Structures are given as structure tokens and as C-alpha cells.
Amino acid sequence: MFQAAQKRAQHAALDDKITSSISLYLLHGRLEPQDDGPSKHITSCLRHYLSRVTIANHRFAMTRILLAAHNLHGVHHTYSRVTDELQQCRMCHAHKETAEHMLLQCSADKATKRIRKEFFRHLAETTHARFVPKALTDSAALFWLQSILFEWQAAASVARWVYHTARRWKALSLLPCEVHTELMRQRDDDVEEVILYVAAYHNLNFTF
């Protein structure tokens, strides 16, 4: 009985930590998919994408997005005092740079739009998912991103989309401003070419 009470207290403390954290907002209200029956809140378990996504880099990308362990400017910890200006999107310079903005809203980078379009076409073909509107408010973008990230059947496709989008943004963020701007404008720009360019420019090898 003592162990059960201790476990409940630990889970309550963990839930409180998550819900009170600004940077963990994608986990707020999270419902875990179930084999049978509707999704439900589970504080601690092996998350669905950890077993359904077989490519390690894709799992890492999903985890980093959910835990805000990335370099997006618009997501900060509770104690952060970063100004609104410094949180602006480096692509469009007109919006707070968040995960939902990068993945669903920003249209400044042609390759990001192409990756998004290919993902939603594949999602519609494989899961018959509901249509996601092109023009999204911030609250709608957050709703749709949480819904997509926690979609059980599409976990592998979602993780691949997150990985390739975030990897490109990380690569572009490391480039000089003038090169960054030029690559964004290219209609048929290839993500892997950008990664190789950045790796050569900085003499390094990285993944998201």
C-alpha cells in the first residue's frame, strides 16, 4: 500500500511539473492511444512512438519536439525572459517561432512547404485523416499539431515529417543570413543538399 501511495505521489508531482512548464506545452492534456478503447491520460508509460517508429533519428526528433529540446526561438522555459522580438521566426520574421509554426504555419521556405505537403498527402492516403486547413490560427495550429503528434497509426510518418522539417531548419539556422535567404527562395531546393552544404561550411557532421 505504501508503494502504491508513493507511486501516485510521484505521478502527481510529474503531472504538476509538466502542466506548469511553458516549454512542455505540447504535452499539456496529452492522451495516450490505447489498443482498445478511447485514448486516456497516462502519466508514465512507453510512449506509442517509441515502439512504432523504427528509425532512431526520427524517434529522437519526436522526443525533442515534445520536450522542447531544440533551437526554436519561440519556446522557452518558465523562468526565461526572452523578448518577443528575439522569439520571431527566422524564416518569415512575422511570427513567434514555435513547433506548430514551423510544422504547420510558416510558408516562407519552399522546401518546408513541400515536405509538409508530401506528409499530408501520405497521411490522407494511409490513414484517411481529416483535412487540415491551410490557414491556421495559433490555437488551431496547436490543436492540430497535438492531434497529429499523438496519432497512433501514423507515428512513423509523423516522426519522419518532424525529423526532415526540423533538420532543415537547424541547417538553415547555421548558415550566414545571405546564404540562408537565397536557399529559402529556391523552388526545387533539396533538404539533403542543404545539410551537406552546412556540414561542409562548418566542417561538421550532425543530425537533428
PDB file of C-alpha atoms in Angstrom:
ATOM      1  CA  MET A   1       0.000   0.000   0.000  1.00  0.00           C
ATOM      2  CA  PHE A   2       2.875   2.360   0.801  1.00  0.00           C
ATOM      3  CA  GLN A   3       4.464   1.707  -2.592  1.00  0.00           C
ATOM      4  CA  ALA A   4       1.175   2.436  -4.375  1.00  0.00           C
ATOM      5  CA  ALA A   5       0.759   5.715  -2.491  1.00  0.00           C
ATOM      6  CA  GLN A   6       4.349   6.663  -3.252  1.00  0.00           C
ATOM      7  CA  LYS A   7       3.807   5.945  -6.959  1.00  0.00           C
ATOM      8  CA  ARG A   8       0.639   8.077  -7.007  1.00  0.00           C
ATOM      9  CA  ALA A   9       2.518  10.932  -5.347  1.00  0.00           C
ATOM     10  CA  GLN A  10       5.356  10.675  -7.860  1.00  0.00           C
ATOM     11  CA  HIS A  11       2.943  10.718 -10.784  1.00  0.00           C
ATOM     12  CA  ALA A  12       1.075  13.688  -9.320  1.00  0.00           C
ATOM     13  CA  ALA A  13       4.338  15.593  -8.929  1.00  0.00           C
ATOM     14  CA  LEU A  14       5.349  14.746 -12.509  1.00  0.00           C
ATOM     15  CA  ASP A  15       1.954  15.822 -13.874  1.00  0.00           C
ATOM     16  CA  ASP A  16       2.217  19.109 -11.986  1.00  0.00           C
ATOM     17  CA  LYS A  17       5.726  19.707 -13.325  1.00  0.00           C
ATOM     18  CA  ILE A  18       4.571  19.145 -16.914  1.00  0.00           C
ATOM     19  CA  THR A  19       1.408  21.255 -16.730  1.00  0.00           C
ATOM     20  CA  SER A  20       3.235  24.165 -15.072  1.00  0.00           C
ATOM     21  CA  SER A  21       6.040  24.236 -17.650  1.00  0.00           C
ATOM     22  CA  ILE A  22       5.780  26.652 -20.583  1.00  0.00           C
ATOM     23  CA  SER A  23       8.264  24.679 -22.679  1.00  0.00           C
ATOM     24  CA  LEU A  24       6.315  21.398 -22.289  1.00  0.00           C
ATOM     25  CA  TYR A  25       3.069  22.840 -23.635  1.00  0.00           C
ATOM     26  CA  LEU A  26       2.778  20.136 -26.327  1.00  0.00           C
ATOM     27  CA  LEU A  27       2.376  17.586 -23.526  1.00  0.00           C
ATOM     28  CA  HIS A  28      -0.403  19.507 -21.770  1.00  0.00           C
ATOM     29  CA  GLY A  29      -3.577  17.414 -21.760  1.00  0.00           C
ATOM     30  CA  ARG A  30      -1.861  14.531 -23.551  1.00  0.00           C
ATOM     31  CA  LEU A  31      -3.971  11.403 -24.067  1.00  0.00           C
ATOM     32  CA  GLU A  32      -2.181   8.138 -24.800  1.00  0.00           C
ATOM     33  CA  PRO A  33      -3.658   5.941 -27.594  1.00  0.00           C
ATOM     34  CA  GLN A  34      -4.954   2.536 -26.490  1.00  0.00           C
ATOM     35  CA  ASP A  35      -5.159  -0.817 -28.298  1.00  0.00           C
ATOM     36  CA  ASP A  36      -8.837  -0.973 -27.415  1.00  0.00           C
ATOM     37  CA  GLY A  37     -10.993   1.891 -26.287  1.00  0.00           C
ATOM     38  CA  PRO A  38     -10.502   5.657 -26.371  1.00  0.00           C
ATOM     39  CA  SER A  39      -7.231   7.417 -25.594  1.00  0.00           C
ATOM     40  CA  LYS A  40      -6.651   8.266 -21.936  1.00  0.00           C
ATOM     41  CA  HIS A  41      -4.243  10.138 -19.712  1.00  0.00           C
ATOM     42  CA  ILE A  42      -1.280   8.051 -18.539  1.00  0.00           C
ATOM     43  CA  THR A  43       1.453   9.805 -16.584  1.00  0.00           C
ATOM     44  CA  SER A  44       4.259   7.346 -17.245  1.00  0.00           C
ATOM     45  CA  CYS A  45       4.497   4.597 -19.873  1.00  0.00           C
ATOM     46  CA  LEU A  46       6.351   3.541 -23.004  1.00  0.00           C
ATOM     47  CA  ARG A  47       5.015   6.175 -25.410  1.00  0.00           C
ATOM     48  CA  HIS A  48       3.464   4.943 -28.637  1.00  0.00           C
ATOM     49  CA  TYR A  49       6.064   6.470 -30.966  1.00  0.00           C
ATOM     50  CA  LEU A  50       8.964   4.862 -29.082  1.00  0.00           C
ATOM     51  CA  SER A  51       7.798   1.414 -30.159  1.00  0.00           C
ATOM     52  CA  ARG A  52       6.194   2.268 -33.505  1.00  0.00           C
ATOM     53  CA  VAL A  53       8.976   4.403 -35.009  1.00  0.00           C
ATOM     54  CA  THR A  54      11.863   2.151 -36.014  1.00  0.00           C
ATOM     55  CA  ILE A  55      14.362   4.813 -37.154  1.00  0.00           C
ATOM     56  CA  ALA A  56      16.313   6.164 -34.187  1.00  0.00           C
ATOM     57  CA  ASN A  57      16.841   9.712 -35.542  1.00  0.00           C
ATOM     58  CA  HIS A  58      13.109  10.017 -36.157  1.00  0.00           C
ATOM     59  CA  ARG A  59      12.338   8.969 -32.572  1.00  0.00           C
ATOM     60  CA  PHE A  60      14.889  11.490 -31.297  1.00  0.00           C
ATOM     61  CA  ALA A  61      13.251  14.227 -33.382  1.00  0.00           C
ATOM     62  CA  MET A  62       9.813  13.436 -31.939  1.00  0.00           C
ATOM     63  CA  THR A  63      11.172  13.432 -28.394  1.00  0.00           C
ATOM     64  CA  ARG A  64      12.982  16.741 -28.897  1.00  0.00           C
ATOM     65  CA  ILE A  65       9.895  18.440 -30.314  1.00  0.00           C
ATOM     66  CA  LEU A  66       7.714  17.222 -27.442  1.00  0.00           C
ATOM     67  CA  LEU A  67      10.246  18.199 -24.766  1.00  0.00           C
ATOM     68  CA  ALA A  68      11.262  21.492 -26.455  1.00  0.00           C
ATOM     69  CA  ALA A  69      14.847  20.222 -26.655  1.00  0.00           C
ATOM     70  CA  HIS A  70      15.501  22.137 -29.872  1.00  0.00           C
ATOM     71  CA  ASN A  71      16.735  25.527 -31.058  1.00  0.00           C
ATOM     72  CA  LEU A  72      13.398  27.124 -31.996  1.00  0.00           C
ATOM     73  CA  HIS A  73      13.388  30.722 -30.750  1.00  0.00           C
ATOM     74  CA  GLY A  74       9.774  30.906 -29.620  1.00  0.00           C
ATOM     75  CA  VAL A  75       9.736  28.182 -26.979  1.00  0.00           C
ATOM     76  CA  HIS A  76      11.323  28.931 -23.635  1.00  0.00           C
ATOM     77  CA  HIS A  77      11.368  27.767 -20.057  1.00  0.00           C
ATOM     78  CA  THR A  78       9.139  29.276 -17.396  1.00  0.00           C
ATOM     79  CA  TYR A  79      11.986  31.347 -15.990  1.00  0.00           C
ATOM     80  CA  SER A  80      13.040  32.725 -19.392  1.00  0.00           C
ATOM     81  CA  ARG A  81      12.780  36.463 -20.075  1.00  0.00           C
ATOM     82  CA  VAL A  82      13.397  36.414 -23.829  1.00  0.00           C
ATOM     83  CA  THR A  83      11.695  39.351 -25.583  1.00  0.00           C
ATOM     84  CA  ASP A  84       9.023  38.905 -28.257  1.00  0.00           C
ATOM     85  CA  GLU A  85      11.394  40.311 -30.866  1.00  0.00           C
ATOM     86  CA  LEU A  86      14.002  37.628 -30.188  1.00  0.00           C
ATOM     87  CA  GLN A  87      11.326  34.924 -30.452  1.00  0.00           C
ATOM     88  CA  GLN A  88      10.489  35.845 -34.058  1.00  0.00           C
ATOM     89  CA  CYS A  89      10.618  33.187 -36.766  1.00  0.00           C
ATOM     90  CA  ARG A  90      13.931  33.266 -38.628  1.00  0.00           C
ATOM     91  CA  MET A  91      12.195  32.281 -41.859  1.00  0.00           C
ATOM     92  CA  CYS A  92       9.235  34.669 -42.144  1.00  0.00           C
ATOM     93  CA  HIS A  93      10.181  37.216 -39.418  1.00  0.00           C
ATOM     94  CA  ALA A  94       6.482  37.716 -38.750  1.00  0.00           C
ATOM     95  CA  HIS A  95       5.525  35.152 -36.158  1.00  0.00           C
ATOM     96  CA  LYS A  96       6.685  33.520 -32.948  1.00  0.00           C
ATOM     97  CA  GLU A  97       8.948  30.590 -33.860  1.00  0.00           C
ATOM     98  CA  THR A  98       7.234  27.574 -32.287  1.00  0.00           C
ATOM     99  CA  ALA A  99       6.944  23.914 -33.241  1.00  0.00           C
ATOM    100  CA  GLU A 100       3.418  24.384 -34.587  1.00  0.00           C
ATOM    101  CA  HIS A 101       4.506  27.417 -36.607  1.00  0.00           C
ATOM    102  CA  MET A 102       7.463  25.559 -38.124  1.00  0.00           C
ATOM    103  CA  LEU A 103       5.484  22.428 -38.937  1.00  0.00           C
ATOM    104  CA  LEU A 104       2.055  23.809 -39.897  1.00  0.00           C
ATOM    105  CA  GLN A 105       2.025  27.558 -40.455  1.00  0.00           C
ATOM    106  CA  CYS A 106       5.237  29.029 -41.858  1.00  0.00           C
ATOM    107  CA  SER A 107       5.219  29.406 -45.642  1.00  0.00           C
ATOM    108  CA  ALA A 108       8.432  31.371 -46.125  1.00  0.00           C
ATOM    109  CA  ASP A 109      10.602  28.373 -47.015  1.00  0.00           C
ATOM    110  CA  LYS A 110       9.649  26.451 -50.157  1.00  0.00           C
ATOM    111  CA  ALA A 111      11.232  23.160 -49.089  1.00  0.00           C
ATOM    112  CA  THR A 112       9.402  23.241 -45.739  1.00  0.00           C
ATOM    113  CA  LYS A 113       6.115  23.686 -47.605  1.00  0.00           C
ATOM    114  CA  ARG A 114       6.990  20.782 -49.922  1.00  0.00           C
ATOM    115  CA  ILE A 115       7.829  18.462 -47.004  1.00  0.00           C
ATOM    116  CA  ARG A 116       4.546  19.446 -45.330  1.00  0.00           C
ATOM    117  CA  LYS A 117       2.519  18.867 -48.486  1.00  0.00           C
ATOM    118  CA  GLU A 118       4.074  15.441 -49.077  1.00  0.00           C
ATOM    119  CA  PHE A 119       3.424  14.448 -45.473  1.00  0.00           C
ATOM    120  CA  PHE A 120      -0.269  15.386 -45.563  1.00  0.00           C
ATOM    121  CA  ARG A 121      -0.764  13.645 -48.891  1.00  0.00           C
ATOM    122  CA  HIS A 122       0.765  10.478 -47.448  1.00  0.00           C
ATOM    123  CA  LEU A 123      -1.272  10.869 -44.246  1.00  0.00           C
ATOM    124  CA  ALA A 124      -4.515  11.135 -46.199  1.00  0.00           C
ATOM    125  CA  GLU A 125      -3.666   8.076 -48.302  1.00  0.00           C
ATOM    126  CA  THR A 126      -2.688   5.846 -45.377  1.00  0.00           C
ATOM    127  CA  THR A 127      -4.956   6.886 -42.511  1.00  0.00           C
ATOM    128  CA  HIS A 128      -7.828   8.797 -44.161  1.00  0.00           C
ATOM    129  CA  ALA A 129      -7.122  11.575 -41.668  1.00  0.00           C
ATOM    130  CA  ARG A 130      -9.341  14.626 -41.548  1.00  0.00           C
ATOM    131  CA  PHE A 131      -8.393  17.548 -43.751  1.00  0.00           C
ATOM    132  CA  VAL A 132      -6.190  20.118 -42.016  1.00  0.00           C
ATOM    133  CA  PRO A 133      -6.968  23.719 -43.099  1.00  0.00           C
ATOM    134  CA  LYS A 134      -4.139  25.612 -44.803  1.00  0.00           C
ATOM    135  CA  ALA A 135      -4.722  28.859 -42.911  1.00  0.00           C
ATOM    136  CA  LEU A 136      -4.493  28.196 -39.184  1.00  0.00           C
ATOM    137  CA  THR A 137      -4.757  30.457 -36.174  1.00  0.00           C
ATOM    138  CA  ASP A 138      -2.197  29.870 -33.419  1.00  0.00           C
ATOM    139  CA  SER A 139      -4.679  27.966 -31.255  1.00  0.00           C
ATOM    140  CA  ALA A 140      -5.853  25.872 -34.212  1.00  0.00           C
ATOM    141  CA  ALA A 141      -2.266  25.077 -35.198  1.00  0.00           C
ATOM    142  CA  LEU A 142      -1.526  23.906 -31.661  1.00  0.00           C
ATOM    143  CA  PHE A 143      -4.675  21.745 -31.620  1.00  0.00           C
ATOM    144  CA  TRP A 144      -3.838  20.128 -34.952  1.00  0.00           C
ATOM    145  CA  LEU A 145      -0.188  19.536 -34.100  1.00  0.00           C
ATOM    146  CA  GLN A 146      -1.050  17.826 -30.807  1.00  0.00           C
ATOM    147  CA  SER A 147      -3.655  15.708 -32.619  1.00  0.00           C
ATOM    148  CA  ILE A 148      -1.137  14.695 -35.281  1.00  0.00           C
ATOM    149  CA  LEU A 149       1.747  14.008 -32.895  1.00  0.00           C
ATOM    150  CA  PHE A 150      -0.400  11.666 -30.814  1.00  0.00           C
ATOM    151  CA  GLU A 151      -1.875   9.805 -33.801  1.00  0.00           C
ATOM    152  CA  TRP A 152      -1.042   6.143 -33.197  1.00  0.00           C
ATOM    153  CA  GLN A 153      -1.344   4.642 -36.691  1.00  0.00           C
ATOM    154  CA  ALA A 154       0.648   7.416 -38.377  1.00  0.00           C
ATOM    155  CA  ALA A 155       3.510   7.547 -35.850  1.00  0.00           C
ATOM    156  CA  ALA A 156       6.264   6.599 -38.327  1.00  0.00           C
ATOM    157  CA  SER A 157       5.106   9.117 -40.953  1.00  0.00           C
ATOM    158  CA  VAL A 158       4.708  11.874 -38.358  1.00  0.00           C
ATOM    159  CA  ALA A 159       8.188  11.249 -36.948  1.00  0.00           C
ATOM    160  CA  ARG A 160       9.699  11.323 -40.438  1.00  0.00           C
ATOM    161  CA  TRP A 161       7.967  14.653 -41.201  1.00  0.00           C
ATOM    162  CA  VAL A 162       9.131  16.188 -37.920  1.00  0.00           C
ATOM    163  CA  TYR A 163      12.685  14.945 -38.465  1.00  0.00           C
ATOM    164  CA  HIS A 164      13.121  16.265 -42.017  1.00  0.00           C
ATOM    165  CA  THR A 165      11.480  19.624 -41.287  1.00  0.00           C
ATOM    166  CA  ALA A 166      13.419  20.260 -38.076  1.00  0.00           C
ATOM    167  CA  ARG A 167      16.667  19.062 -39.637  1.00  0.00           C
ATOM    168  CA  ARG A 168      16.312  21.554 -42.458  1.00  0.00           C
ATOM    169  CA  TRP A 169      15.528  24.420 -40.089  1.00  0.00           C
ATOM    170  CA  LYS A 170      18.540  23.566 -37.971  1.00  0.00           C
ATOM    171  CA  ALA A 171      20.735  23.546 -41.074  1.00  0.00           C
ATOM    172  CA  LEU A 172      19.434  26.896 -42.311  1.00  0.00           C
ATOM    173  CA  SER A 173      19.877  28.464 -38.876  1.00  0.00           C
ATOM    174  CA  LEU A 174      23.620  27.721 -39.042  1.00  0.00           C
ATOM    175  CA  LEU A 175      24.133  29.484 -42.362  1.00  0.00           C
ATOM    176  CA  PRO A 176      25.067  33.134 -42.932  1.00  0.00           C
ATOM    177  CA  CYS A 177      21.966  35.284 -43.409  1.00  0.00           C
ATOM    178  CA  GLU A 178      22.546  35.957 -47.122  1.00  0.00           C
ATOM    179  CA  VAL A 179      23.029  32.250 -47.938  1.00  0.00           C
ATOM    180  CA  HIS A 180      20.072  31.291 -45.742  1.00  0.00           C
ATOM    181  CA  THR A 181      17.769  33.731 -47.579  1.00  0.00           C
ATOM    182  CA  GLU A 182      18.893  32.544 -51.019  1.00  0.00           C
ATOM    183  CA  LEU A 183      18.324  28.860 -50.213  1.00  0.00           C
ATOM    184  CA  MET A 184      14.823  29.609 -48.939  1.00  0.00           C
ATOM    185  CA  ARG A 185      13.896  31.115 -52.300  1.00  0.00           C
ATOM    186  CA  GLN A 186      14.957  28.145 -54.407  1.00  0.00           C
ATOM    187  CA  ARG A 187      11.927  26.358 -55.795  1.00  0.00           C
ATOM    188  CA  ASP A 188      13.429  22.862 -56.115  1.00  0.00           C
ATOM    189  CA  ASP A 189      15.832  23.022 -53.214  1.00  0.00           C
ATOM    190  CA  ASP A 190      16.727  19.615 -51.760  1.00  0.00           C
ATOM    191  CA  VAL A 191      16.934  19.160 -48.000  1.00  0.00           C
ATOM    192  CA  GLU A 192      19.910  16.806 -48.139  1.00  0.00           C
ATOM    193  CA  GLU A 193      21.870  19.271 -50.280  1.00  0.00           C
ATOM    194  CA  VAL A 194      21.362  21.937 -47.619  1.00  0.00           C
ATOM    195  CA  ILE A 195      22.522  19.553 -44.884  1.00  0.00           C
ATOM    196  CA  LEU A 196      25.669  18.712 -46.856  1.00  0.00           C
ATOM    197  CA  TYR A 197      26.283  22.395 -47.550  1.00  0.00           C
ATOM    198  CA  VAL A 198      26.061  23.250 -43.873  1.00  0.00           C
ATOM    199  CA  ALA A 199      28.244  20.312 -42.897  1.00  0.00           C
ATOM    200  CA  ALA A 200      30.894  21.449 -45.375  1.00  0.00           C
ATOM    201  CA  TYR A 201      30.576  25.098 -44.303  1.00  0.00           C
ATOM    202  CA  HIS A 202      31.079  24.294 -40.636  1.00  0.00           C
ATOM    203  CA  ASN A 203      33.289  21.244 -41.205  1.00  0.00           C
ATOM    204  CA  LEU A 204      30.954  19.070 -39.133  1.00  0.00           C
ATOM    205  CA  ASN A 205      28.528  16.192 -39.314  1.00  0.00           C
ATOM    206  CA  PHE A 206      25.218  16.439 -37.435  1.00  0.00           C
ATOM    207  CA  THR A 207      21.686  15.192 -37.206  1.00  0.00           C
ATOM    208  CA  PHE A 208      18.702  16.996 -35.689  1.00  0.00           C
TER     209      PHE A 208
END
